[in-house]
mmCIF file of C-alpha atoms in Angstrom:
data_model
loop_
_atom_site.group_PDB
_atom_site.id
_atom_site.type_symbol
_atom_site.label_atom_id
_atom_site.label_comp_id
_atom_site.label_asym_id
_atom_site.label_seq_id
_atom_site.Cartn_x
_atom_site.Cartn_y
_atom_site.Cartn_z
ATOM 1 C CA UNK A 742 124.422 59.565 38.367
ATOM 2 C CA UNK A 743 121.724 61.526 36.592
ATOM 3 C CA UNK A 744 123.523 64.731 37.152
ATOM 4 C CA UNK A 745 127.174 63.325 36.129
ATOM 5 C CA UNK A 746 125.329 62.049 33.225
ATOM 6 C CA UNK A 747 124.364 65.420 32.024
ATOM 7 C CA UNK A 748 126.203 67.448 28.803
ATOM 8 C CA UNK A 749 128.204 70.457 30.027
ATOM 9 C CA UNK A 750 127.529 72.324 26.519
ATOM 10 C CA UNK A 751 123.908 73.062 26.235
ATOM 11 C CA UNK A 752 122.731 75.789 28.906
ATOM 12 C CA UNK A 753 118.662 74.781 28.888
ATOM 13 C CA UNK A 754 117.768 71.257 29.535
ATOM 14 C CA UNK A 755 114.844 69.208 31.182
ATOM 15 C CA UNK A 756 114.516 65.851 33.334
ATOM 16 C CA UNK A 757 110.737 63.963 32.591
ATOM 17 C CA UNK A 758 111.172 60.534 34.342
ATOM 18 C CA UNK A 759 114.620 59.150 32.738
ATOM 19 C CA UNK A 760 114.722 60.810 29.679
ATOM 20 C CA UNK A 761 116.747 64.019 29.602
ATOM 21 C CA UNK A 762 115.389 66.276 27.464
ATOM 22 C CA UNK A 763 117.919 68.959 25.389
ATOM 23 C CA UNK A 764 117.231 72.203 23.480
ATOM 24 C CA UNK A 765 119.037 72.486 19.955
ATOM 25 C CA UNK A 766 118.545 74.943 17.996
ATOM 26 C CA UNK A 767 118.243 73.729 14.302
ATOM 27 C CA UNK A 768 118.471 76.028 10.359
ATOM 28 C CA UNK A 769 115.412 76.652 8.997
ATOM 29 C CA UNK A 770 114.614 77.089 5.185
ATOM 30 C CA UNK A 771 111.325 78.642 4.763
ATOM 31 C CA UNK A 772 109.433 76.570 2.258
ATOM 32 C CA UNK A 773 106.956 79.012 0.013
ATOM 33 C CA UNK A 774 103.826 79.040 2.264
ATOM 34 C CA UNK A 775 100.748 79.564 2.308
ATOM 35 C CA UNK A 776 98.941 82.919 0.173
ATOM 36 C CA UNK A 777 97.926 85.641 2.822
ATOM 37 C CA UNK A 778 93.512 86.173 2.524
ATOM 38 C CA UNK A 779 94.016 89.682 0.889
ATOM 39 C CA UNK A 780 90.255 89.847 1.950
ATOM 40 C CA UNK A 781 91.670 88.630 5.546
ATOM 41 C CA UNK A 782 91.636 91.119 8.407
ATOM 42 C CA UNK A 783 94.740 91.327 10.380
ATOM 43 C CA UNK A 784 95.524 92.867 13.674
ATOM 44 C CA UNK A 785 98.588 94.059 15.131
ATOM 45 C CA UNK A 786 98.659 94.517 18.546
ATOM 46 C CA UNK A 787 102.118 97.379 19.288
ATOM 47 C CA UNK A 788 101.861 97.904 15.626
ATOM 48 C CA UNK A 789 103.165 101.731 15.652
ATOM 49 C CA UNK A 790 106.198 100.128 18.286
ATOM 50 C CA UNK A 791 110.256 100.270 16.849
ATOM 51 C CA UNK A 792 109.328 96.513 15.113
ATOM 52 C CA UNK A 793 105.793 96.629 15.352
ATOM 53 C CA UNK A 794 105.585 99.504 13.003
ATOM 54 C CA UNK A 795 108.021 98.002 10.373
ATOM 55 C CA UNK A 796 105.450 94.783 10.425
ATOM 56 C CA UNK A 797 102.555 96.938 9.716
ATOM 57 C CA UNK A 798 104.479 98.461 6.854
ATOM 58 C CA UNK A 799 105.362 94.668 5.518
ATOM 59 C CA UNK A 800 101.334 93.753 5.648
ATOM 60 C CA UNK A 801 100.208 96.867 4.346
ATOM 61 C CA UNK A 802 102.768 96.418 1.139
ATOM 62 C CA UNK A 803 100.745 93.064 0.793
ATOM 63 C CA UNK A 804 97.709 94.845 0.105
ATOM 64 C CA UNK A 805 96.281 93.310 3.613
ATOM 65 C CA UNK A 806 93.551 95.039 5.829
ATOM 66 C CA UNK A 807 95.118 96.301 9.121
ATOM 67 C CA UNK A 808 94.288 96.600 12.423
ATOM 68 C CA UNK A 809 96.776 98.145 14.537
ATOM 69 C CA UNK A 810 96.076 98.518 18.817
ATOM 70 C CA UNK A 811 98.137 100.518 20.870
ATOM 71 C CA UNK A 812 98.080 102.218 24.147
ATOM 72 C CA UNK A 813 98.736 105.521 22.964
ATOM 73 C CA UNK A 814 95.670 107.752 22.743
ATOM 74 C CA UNK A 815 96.412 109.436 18.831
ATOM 75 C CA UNK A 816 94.063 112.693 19.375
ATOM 76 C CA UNK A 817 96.449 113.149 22.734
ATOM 77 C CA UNK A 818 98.842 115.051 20.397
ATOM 78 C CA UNK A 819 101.206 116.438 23.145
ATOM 79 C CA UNK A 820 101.986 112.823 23.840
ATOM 80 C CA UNK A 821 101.519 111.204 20.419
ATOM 81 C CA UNK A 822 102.890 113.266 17.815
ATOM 82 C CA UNK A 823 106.210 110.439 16.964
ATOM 83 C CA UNK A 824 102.731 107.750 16.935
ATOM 84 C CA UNK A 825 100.747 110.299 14.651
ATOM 85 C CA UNK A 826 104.038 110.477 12.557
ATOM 86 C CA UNK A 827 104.169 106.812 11.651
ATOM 87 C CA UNK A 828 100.397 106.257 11.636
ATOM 88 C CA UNK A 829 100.333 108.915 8.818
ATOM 89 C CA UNK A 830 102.903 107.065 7.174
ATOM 90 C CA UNK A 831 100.936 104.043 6.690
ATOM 91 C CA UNK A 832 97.780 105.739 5.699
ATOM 92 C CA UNK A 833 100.124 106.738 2.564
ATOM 93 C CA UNK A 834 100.667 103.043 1.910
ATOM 94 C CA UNK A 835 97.407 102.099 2.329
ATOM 95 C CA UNK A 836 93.783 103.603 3.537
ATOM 96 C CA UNK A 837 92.788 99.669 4.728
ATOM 97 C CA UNK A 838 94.178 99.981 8.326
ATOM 98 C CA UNK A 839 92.676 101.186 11.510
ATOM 99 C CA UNK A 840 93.519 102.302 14.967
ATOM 100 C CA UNK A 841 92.617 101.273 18.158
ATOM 101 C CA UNK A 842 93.760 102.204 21.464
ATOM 102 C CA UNK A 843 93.751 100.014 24.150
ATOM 103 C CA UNK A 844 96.272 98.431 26.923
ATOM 104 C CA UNK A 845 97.279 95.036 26.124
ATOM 105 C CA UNK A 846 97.398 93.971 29.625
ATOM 106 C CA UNK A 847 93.937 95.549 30.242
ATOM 107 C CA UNK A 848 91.130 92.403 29.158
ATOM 108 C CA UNK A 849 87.898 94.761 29.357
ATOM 109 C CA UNK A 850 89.712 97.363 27.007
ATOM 110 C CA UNK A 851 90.466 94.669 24.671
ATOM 111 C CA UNK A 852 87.801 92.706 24.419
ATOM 112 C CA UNK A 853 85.889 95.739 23.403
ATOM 113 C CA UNK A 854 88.525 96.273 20.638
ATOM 114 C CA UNK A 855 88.419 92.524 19.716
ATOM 115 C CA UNK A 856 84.450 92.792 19.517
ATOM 116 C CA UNK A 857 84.105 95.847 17.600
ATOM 117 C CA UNK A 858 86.742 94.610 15.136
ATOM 118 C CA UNK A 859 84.830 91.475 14.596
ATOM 119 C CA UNK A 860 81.394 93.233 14.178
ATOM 120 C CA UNK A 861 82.588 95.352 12.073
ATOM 121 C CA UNK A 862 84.583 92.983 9.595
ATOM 122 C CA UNK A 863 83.085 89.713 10.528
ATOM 123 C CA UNK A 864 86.392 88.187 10.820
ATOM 124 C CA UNK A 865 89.882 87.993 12.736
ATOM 125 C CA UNK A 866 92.214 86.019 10.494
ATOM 126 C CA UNK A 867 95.729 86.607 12.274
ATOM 127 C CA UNK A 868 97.551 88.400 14.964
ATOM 128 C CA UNK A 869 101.099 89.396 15.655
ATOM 129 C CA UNK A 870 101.892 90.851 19.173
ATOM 130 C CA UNK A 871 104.459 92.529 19.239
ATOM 131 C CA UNK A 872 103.453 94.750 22.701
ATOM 132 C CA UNK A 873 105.824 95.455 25.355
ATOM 133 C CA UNK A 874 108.941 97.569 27.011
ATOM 134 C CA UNK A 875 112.194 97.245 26.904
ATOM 135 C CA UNK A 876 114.156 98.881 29.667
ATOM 136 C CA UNK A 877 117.891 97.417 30.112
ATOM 137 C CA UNK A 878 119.004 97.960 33.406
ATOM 138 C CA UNK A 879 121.605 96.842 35.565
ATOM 139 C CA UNK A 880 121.199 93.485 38.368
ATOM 140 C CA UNK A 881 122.566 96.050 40.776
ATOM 141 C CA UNK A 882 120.624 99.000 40.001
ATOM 142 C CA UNK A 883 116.948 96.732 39.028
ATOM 143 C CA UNK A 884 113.935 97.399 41.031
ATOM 144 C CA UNK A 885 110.355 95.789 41.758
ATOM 145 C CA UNK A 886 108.747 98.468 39.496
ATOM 146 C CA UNK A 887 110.772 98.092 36.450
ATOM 147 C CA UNK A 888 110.113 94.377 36.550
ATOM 148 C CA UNK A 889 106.403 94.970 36.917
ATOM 149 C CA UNK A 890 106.515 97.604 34.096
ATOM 150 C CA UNK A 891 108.263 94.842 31.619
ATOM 151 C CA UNK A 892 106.061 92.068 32.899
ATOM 152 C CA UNK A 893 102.652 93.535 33.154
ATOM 153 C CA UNK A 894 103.339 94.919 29.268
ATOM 154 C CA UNK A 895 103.887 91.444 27.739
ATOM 155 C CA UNK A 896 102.715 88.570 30.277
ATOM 156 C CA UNK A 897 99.913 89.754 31.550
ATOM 157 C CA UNK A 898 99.222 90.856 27.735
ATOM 158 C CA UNK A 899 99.622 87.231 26.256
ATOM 159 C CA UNK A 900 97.264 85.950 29.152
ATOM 160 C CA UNK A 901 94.634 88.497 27.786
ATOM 161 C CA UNK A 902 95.422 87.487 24.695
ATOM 162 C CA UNK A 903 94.983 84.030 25.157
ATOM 163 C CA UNK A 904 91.510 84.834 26.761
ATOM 164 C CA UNK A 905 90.025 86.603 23.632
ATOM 165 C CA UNK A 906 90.943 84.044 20.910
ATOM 166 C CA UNK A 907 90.499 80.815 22.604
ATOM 167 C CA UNK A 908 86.921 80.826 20.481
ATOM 168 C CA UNK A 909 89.090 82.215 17.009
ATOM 169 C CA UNK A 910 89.980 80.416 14.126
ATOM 170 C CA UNK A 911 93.071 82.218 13.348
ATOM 171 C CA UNK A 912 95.040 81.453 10.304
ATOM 172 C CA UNK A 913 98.708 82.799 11.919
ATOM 173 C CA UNK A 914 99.797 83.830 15.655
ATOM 174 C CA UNK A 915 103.011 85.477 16.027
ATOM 175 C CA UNK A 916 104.284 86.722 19.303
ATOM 176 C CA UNK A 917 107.372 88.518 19.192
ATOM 177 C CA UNK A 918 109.994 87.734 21.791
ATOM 178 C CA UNK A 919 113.772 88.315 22.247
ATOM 179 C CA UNK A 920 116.993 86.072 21.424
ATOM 180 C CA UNK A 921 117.889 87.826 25.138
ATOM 181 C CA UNK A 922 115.723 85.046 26.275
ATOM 182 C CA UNK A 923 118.618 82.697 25.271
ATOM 183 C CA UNK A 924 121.432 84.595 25.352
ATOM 184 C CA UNK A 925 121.128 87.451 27.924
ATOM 185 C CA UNK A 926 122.589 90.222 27.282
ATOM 186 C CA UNK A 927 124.044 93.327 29.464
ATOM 187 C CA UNK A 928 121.133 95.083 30.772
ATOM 188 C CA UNK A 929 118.587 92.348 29.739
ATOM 189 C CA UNK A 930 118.306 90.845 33.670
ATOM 190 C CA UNK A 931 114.454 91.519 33.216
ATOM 191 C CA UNK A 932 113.786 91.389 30.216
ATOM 192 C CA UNK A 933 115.252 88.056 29.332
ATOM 193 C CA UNK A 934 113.169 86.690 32.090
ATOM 194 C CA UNK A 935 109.902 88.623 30.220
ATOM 195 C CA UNK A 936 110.750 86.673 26.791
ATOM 196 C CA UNK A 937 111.466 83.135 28.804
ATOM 197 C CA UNK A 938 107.770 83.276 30.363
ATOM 198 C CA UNK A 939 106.770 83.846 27.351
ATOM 199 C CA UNK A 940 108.362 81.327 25.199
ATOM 200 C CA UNK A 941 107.333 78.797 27.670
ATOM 201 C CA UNK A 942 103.563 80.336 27.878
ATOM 202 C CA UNK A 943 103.344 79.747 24.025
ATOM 203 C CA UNK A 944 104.527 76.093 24.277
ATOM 204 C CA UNK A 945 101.758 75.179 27.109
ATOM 205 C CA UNK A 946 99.495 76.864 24.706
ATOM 206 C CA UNK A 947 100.171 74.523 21.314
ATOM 207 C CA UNK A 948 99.789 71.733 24.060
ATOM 208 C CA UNK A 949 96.521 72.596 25.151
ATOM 209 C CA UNK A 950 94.768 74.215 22.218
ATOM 210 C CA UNK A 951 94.337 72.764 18.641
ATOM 211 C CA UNK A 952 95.445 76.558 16.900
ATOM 212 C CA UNK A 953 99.242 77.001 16.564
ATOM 213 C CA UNK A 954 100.906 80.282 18.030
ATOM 214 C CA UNK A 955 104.308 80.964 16.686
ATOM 215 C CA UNK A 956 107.615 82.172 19.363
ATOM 216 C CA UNK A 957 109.542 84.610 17.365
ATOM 217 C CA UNK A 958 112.799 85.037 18.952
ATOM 218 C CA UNK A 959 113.955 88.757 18.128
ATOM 219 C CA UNK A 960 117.555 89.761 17.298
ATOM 220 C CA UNK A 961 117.252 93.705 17.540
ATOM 221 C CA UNK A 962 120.729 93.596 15.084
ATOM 222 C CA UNK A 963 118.187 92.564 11.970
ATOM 223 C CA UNK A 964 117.503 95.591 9.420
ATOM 224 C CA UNK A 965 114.328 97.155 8.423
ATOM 225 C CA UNK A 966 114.352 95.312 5.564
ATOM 226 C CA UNK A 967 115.031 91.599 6.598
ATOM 227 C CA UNK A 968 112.492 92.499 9.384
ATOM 228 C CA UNK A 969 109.700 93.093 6.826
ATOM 229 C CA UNK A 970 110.853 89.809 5.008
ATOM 230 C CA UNK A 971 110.952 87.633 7.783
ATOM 231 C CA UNK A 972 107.915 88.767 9.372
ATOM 232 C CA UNK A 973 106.268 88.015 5.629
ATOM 233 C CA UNK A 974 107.345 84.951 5.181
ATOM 234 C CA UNK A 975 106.487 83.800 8.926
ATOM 235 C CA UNK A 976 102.758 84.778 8.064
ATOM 236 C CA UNK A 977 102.992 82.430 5.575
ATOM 237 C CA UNK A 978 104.632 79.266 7.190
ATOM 238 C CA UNK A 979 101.947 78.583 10.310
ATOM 239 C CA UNK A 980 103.283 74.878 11.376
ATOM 240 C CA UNK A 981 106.230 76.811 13.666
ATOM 241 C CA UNK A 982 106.312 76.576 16.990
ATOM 242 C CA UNK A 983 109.070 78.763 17.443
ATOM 243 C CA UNK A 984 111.881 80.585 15.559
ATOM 244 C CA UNK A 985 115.122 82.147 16.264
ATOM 245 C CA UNK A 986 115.570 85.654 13.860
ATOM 246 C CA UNK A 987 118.845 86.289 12.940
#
């Protein structure tokens, strides 16, 4: 009866006892927000990535002191030079940002990023992750390691993640995931599984902990410039638990 009961027009929903439980999706008008801490330290985590780096750029323009942590070693310039490109390009912006490479996924090489950030500022007042690969591939042609590759970068990240700030008042948490997570997408077998784990991880989280992390569901269509906007304004509106970017 349950079953026969259930709408055929909504793709996600949930049984708890004998309520049925269904995902909308609903407009949202960002209200003005809350003023960034221009003495605030901020850290990026993927922040020379496609989106990552357009973030940076937004924060920077805000006058903000940046952090950003990558895996890509910048002195390696054989392998870093399109990095070293766009790190150069916001040292023109602004001299208040720094680099630090570590793995996301990896918790020793981050907590000694996270503890030499925090010595040497005092303070962590928000984080945006936006860490992770994207590699579209076919059902038919998928294998174990390409899975691996995309989860490692971003689930295993968010655990670490989780791990290092359970003891940090932060003002804003924004983890960048994927619409794909909703909608699929040719190619997206993997990682629309990647962004659903991690939706779901940041809703346990605002259950369990008193801080309040932010789902930012990606729509790779959005321009450089609405992606500076957005990501601005979400900084400023921290009572989200998760948003759909259009």
């Amino acid at each position: 009866d349950v079953i026969d009961s259930l709408p055929c027009n909504n793709h996600e929903m949930a049984l708890r006892g004998k309520e049925i439980w269904e995902k909308t999706v609903t407009k949202y008008l960002p209200e003005e927000g809350n003023d960034i801490k221009e003495e605030g330290v901020y850290i990026i985590i993927g922040g020379l990535g496609q989106i990552g780096f357009l973030i940076s750029k937004a924060y920077l323009k805000l006058g903000l002191k940046l952090v950003v942590i990558g895996r890509t070693d910048l002195f390696d310039k054989d392998k870093a030079k399109d990095r070293m490109i766009k790190f150069a390009e916001l040292k023109k912006l602004s001299r208040n940002i720094e680099y630090y490479c570590a793995d996301a996924d990896d918790y020793s090489c981050m907590s000694k990023c996270f503890s030499k950030i925090s010595l040497k500022f005092g303070r962590i007042n928000g984080i945006v992750y936006a860490a992770g690969q994207v590699n579209n591939c076919l059902i038919n042609n998928i294998s174990r390691q390409i899975i691996e590759e995309q989860f490692e970068a971003k689930c295993k990240g968010i655990e670490v993640l989780e791990e290092l700030t359970k003891d940090i008042d932060l003002e804003f948490c924004l983890i960048l995931t994927s619409i794909s997570a909703m909608l699929g997408g040719i190619g997206f077998f993997a990682y629309a599984a990647v962004n659903s784990y991690l939706d779901a991880f940041i809703k346990r989280h605002n259950h369990l902990y008193n801080d309040r992390w932010t789902s930012v569901l990606w729509d790779s269509s959005a321009t450089d410039i609405e992606t500076e906007k957005a990501f601005t304004m979400l900084a400023k509106n921290q009572n989200i638990n998760s948003i759909i970017c259009t």
